[in-house]
Short mmCIF file of C-alpha atoms in Angstrom, two decimals:
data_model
loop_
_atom_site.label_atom_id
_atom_site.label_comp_id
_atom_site.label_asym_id
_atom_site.label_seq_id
_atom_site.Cartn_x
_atom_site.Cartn_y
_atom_site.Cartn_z
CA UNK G 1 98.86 -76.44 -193.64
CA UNK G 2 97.25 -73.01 -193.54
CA UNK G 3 93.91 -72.34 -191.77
CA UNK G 4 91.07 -72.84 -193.63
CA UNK G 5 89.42 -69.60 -193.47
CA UNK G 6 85.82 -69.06 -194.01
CA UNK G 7 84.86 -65.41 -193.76
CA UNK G 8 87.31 -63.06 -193.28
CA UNK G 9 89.87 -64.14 -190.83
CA UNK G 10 86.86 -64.63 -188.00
CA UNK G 11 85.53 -67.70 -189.29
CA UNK G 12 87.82 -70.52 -189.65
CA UNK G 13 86.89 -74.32 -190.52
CA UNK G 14 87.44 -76.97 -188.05
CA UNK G 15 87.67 -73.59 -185.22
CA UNK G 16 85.02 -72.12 -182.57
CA UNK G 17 84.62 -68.42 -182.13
CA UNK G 18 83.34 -65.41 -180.95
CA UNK G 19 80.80 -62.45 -181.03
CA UNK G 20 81.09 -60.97 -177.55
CA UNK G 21 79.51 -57.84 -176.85
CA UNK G 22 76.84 -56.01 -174.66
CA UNK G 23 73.31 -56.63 -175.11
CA UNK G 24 70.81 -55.15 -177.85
CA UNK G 25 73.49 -53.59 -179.94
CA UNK G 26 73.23 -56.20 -183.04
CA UNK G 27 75.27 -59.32 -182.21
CA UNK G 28 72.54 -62.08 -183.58
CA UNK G 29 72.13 -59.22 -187.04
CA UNK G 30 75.59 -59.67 -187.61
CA UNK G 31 75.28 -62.92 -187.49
CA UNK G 32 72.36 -63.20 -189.61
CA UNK G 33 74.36 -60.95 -192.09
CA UNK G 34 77.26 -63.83 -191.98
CA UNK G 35 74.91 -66.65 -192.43
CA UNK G 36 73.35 -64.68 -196.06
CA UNK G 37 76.96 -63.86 -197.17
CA UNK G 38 78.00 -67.46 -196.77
CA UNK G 39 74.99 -68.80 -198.46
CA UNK G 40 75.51 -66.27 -201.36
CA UNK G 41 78.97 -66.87 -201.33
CA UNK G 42 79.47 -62.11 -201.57
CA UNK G 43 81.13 -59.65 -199.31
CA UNK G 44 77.89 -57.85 -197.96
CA UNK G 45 79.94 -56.05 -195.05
CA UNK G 46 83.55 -56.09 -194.74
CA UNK G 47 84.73 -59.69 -194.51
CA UNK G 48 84.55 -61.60 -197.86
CA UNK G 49 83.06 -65.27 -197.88
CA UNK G 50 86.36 -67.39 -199.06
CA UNK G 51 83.64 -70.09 -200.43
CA UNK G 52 80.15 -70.42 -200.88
CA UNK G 53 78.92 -73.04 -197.72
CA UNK G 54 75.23 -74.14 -196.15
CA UNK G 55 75.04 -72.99 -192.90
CA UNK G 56 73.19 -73.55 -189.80
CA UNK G 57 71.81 -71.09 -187.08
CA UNK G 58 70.83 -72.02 -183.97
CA UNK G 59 69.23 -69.34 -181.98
CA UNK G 60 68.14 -70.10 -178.16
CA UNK G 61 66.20 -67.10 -177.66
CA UNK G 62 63.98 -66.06 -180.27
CA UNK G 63 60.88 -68.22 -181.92
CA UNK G 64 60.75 -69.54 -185.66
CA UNK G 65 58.85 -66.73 -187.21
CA UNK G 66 61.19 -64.12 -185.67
CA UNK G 67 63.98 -65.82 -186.70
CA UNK G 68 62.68 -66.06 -190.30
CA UNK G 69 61.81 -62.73 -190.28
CA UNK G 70 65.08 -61.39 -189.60
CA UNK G 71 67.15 -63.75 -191.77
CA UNK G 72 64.12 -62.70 -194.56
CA UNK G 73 64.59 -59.03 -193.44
CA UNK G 74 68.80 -59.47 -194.00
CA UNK G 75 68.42 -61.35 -197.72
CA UNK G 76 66.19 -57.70 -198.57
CA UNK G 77 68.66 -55.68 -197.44
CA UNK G 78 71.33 -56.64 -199.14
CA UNK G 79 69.28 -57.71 -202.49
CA UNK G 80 69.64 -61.28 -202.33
CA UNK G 81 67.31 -64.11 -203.75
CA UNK G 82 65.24 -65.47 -201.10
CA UNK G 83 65.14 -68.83 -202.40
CA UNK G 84 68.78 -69.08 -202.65
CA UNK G 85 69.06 -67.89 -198.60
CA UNK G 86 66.43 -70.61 -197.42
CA UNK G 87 67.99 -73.48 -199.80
CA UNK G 88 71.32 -72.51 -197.98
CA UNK G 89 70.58 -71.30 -194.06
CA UNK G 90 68.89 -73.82 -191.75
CA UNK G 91 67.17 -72.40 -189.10
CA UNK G 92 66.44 -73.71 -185.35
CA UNK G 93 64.55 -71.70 -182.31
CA UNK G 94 64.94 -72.81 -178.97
CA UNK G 95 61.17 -72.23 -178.41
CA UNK G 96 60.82 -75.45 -180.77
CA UNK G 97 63.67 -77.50 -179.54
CA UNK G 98 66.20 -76.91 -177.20
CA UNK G 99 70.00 -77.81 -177.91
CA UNK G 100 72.18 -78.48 -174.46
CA UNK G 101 75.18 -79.83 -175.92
CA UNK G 102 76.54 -80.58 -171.95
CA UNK G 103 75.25 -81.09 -168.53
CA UNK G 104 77.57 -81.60 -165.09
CA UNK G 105 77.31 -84.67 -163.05
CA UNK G 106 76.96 -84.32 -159.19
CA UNK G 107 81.17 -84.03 -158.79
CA UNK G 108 80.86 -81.30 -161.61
CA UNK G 109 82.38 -83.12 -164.37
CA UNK G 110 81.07 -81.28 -167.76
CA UNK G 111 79.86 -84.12 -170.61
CA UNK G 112 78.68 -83.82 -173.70
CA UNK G 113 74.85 -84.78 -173.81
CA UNK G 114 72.84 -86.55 -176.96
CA UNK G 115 72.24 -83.32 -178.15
CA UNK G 116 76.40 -82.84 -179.24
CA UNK G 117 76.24 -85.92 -180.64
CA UNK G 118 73.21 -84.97 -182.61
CA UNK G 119 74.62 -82.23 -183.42
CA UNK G 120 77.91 -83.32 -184.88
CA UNK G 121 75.57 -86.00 -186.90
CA UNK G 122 73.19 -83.24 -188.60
CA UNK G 123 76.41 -80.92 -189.61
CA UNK G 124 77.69 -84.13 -191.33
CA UNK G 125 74.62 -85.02 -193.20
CA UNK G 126 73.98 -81.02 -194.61
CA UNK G 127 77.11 -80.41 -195.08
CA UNK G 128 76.72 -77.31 -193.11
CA UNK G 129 80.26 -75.17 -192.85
CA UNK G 130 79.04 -72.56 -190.61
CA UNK G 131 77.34 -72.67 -187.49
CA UNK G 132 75.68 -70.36 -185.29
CA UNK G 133 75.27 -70.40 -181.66
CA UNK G 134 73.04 -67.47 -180.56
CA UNK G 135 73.34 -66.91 -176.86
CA UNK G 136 76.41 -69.90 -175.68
CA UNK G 137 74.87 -69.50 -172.34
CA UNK G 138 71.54 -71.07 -173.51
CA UNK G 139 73.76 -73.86 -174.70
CA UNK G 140 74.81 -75.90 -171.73
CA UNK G 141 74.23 -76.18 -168.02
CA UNK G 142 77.65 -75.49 -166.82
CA UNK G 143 78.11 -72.99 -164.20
CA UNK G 144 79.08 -70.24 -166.18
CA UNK G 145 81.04 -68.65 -163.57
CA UNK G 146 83.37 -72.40 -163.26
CA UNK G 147 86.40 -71.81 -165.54
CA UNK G 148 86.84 -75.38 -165.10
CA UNK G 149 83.11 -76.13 -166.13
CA UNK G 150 83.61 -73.54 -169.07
CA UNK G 151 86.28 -75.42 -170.17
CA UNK G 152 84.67 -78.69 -170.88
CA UNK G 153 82.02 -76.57 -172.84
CA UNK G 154 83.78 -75.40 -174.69
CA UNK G 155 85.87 -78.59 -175.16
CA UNK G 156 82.71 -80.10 -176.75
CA UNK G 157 82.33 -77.43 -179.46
CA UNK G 158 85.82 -77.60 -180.31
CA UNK G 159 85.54 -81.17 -181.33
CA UNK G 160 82.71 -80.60 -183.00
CA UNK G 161 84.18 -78.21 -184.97
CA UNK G 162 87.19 -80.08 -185.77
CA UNK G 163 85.76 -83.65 -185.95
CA UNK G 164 83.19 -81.89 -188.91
CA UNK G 165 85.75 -79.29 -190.65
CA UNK G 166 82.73 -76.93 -189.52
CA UNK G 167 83.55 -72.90 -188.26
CA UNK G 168 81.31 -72.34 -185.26
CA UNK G 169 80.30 -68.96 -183.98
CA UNK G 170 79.59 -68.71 -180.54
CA UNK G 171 77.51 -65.30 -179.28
CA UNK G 172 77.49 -64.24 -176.05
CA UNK G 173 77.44 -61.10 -173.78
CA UNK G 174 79.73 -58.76 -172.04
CA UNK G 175 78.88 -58.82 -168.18
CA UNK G 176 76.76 -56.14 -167.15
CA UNK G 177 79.45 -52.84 -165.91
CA UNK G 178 78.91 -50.59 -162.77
CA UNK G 179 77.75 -47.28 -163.07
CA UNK G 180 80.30 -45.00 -163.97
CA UNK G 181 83.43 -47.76 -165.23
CA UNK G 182 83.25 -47.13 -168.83
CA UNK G 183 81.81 -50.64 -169.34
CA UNK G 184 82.98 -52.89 -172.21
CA UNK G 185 86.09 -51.60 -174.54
CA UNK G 186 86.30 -53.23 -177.89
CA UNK G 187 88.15 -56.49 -178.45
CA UNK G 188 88.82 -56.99 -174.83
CA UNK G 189 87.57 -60.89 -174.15
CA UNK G 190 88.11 -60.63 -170.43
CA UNK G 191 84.76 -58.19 -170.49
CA UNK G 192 82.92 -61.95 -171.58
CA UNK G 193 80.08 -62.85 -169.22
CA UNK G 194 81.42 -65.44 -167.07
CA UNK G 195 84.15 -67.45 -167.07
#
């Protein structure tokens, strides 16, 4: 069977990926942008929605009224009908609720906590076939620097994704370069933060 693309080919159903890039230069806009195109169901930058989905996004950083002000601010700008965007984009801060979807033990085994398991539940009953995570780091309490740790993270959104036929979008940053190295070059993953 083919893969059940979403939005252009970086959203797939049943798949986790990426936004990787440096701080401040528009990574959780982009993603606001994807969550109004999906709920619309319209091209609005260069990848075309394949179907019109509910989405959710989960951002770990910023509180409600930001994050309704942005995903407001990205409906204006590209002339779509506020009431459609809210009846289709569910919206969670981490300033109201934190989401740690897996913790170590003491030998550094990575499990998935409640909050996976909630998680998994809530995309199931809204239907939701896109979902944001907005920064991955905020998202578990792995050592980020374990590949092993990483791993199981990451192991945890993948069956999430595929248990729930849901595309999730994980954001996260390129490590900080030294002076003088050029920094980050486009669509290199081994720049990601971490392991």
């Amino acid at each position: 069977p083919r893969r059940r693309w979403l939005h252009g080919q970086h959203l797939a159903r049943g798949f986790v990926s990426a936004t990787i890039s440096p701080g401040g230069v528009g990574k959780s806009t982009l993603v606001f942008a994807d969550h109004v195109a999906l709920a619309v169901g319209e091209r609005l930058l260069w990848d075309t929605p394949v179907e019109k989905t509910k989405s959710w996004a989960i951002n770990l950083e910023d509180s409600s009224d930001e994050l309704l002000r942005r995903l407001y601010a990205t409906a204006k700008s590209f002339a779509a009908e506020w009431d459609d965007v809210r009846e289709m984009v569910a919206v969670n801060s981490g300033h109201d609720q934190r989401i740690i979807v897996a913790d170590t033990d003491r030998n550094g085994n990575v499990m998935a906590t409640v909050d996976a398991e909630s998680m998994l539940k809530e995309i199931e009953r809204h239907g939701f076939g896109y979902v944001s995570i907005d920064p991955f780091v905020r998202s578990h309490y792995a050592d980020e620097n374990s590949n092993k740790e990483i791993d199981g993270v990451m192991a945890i959104f993948t069956e999430i994704a595929s248990q729930t036929g849901c595309a999730i979008e994980l954001v996260h940053h390129t490590r900080k370069s030294q002076q003088g190295t050029g920094g980050a070059t486009a669509g290199n993953a081994e720049t990601a933060r971490g392991a």
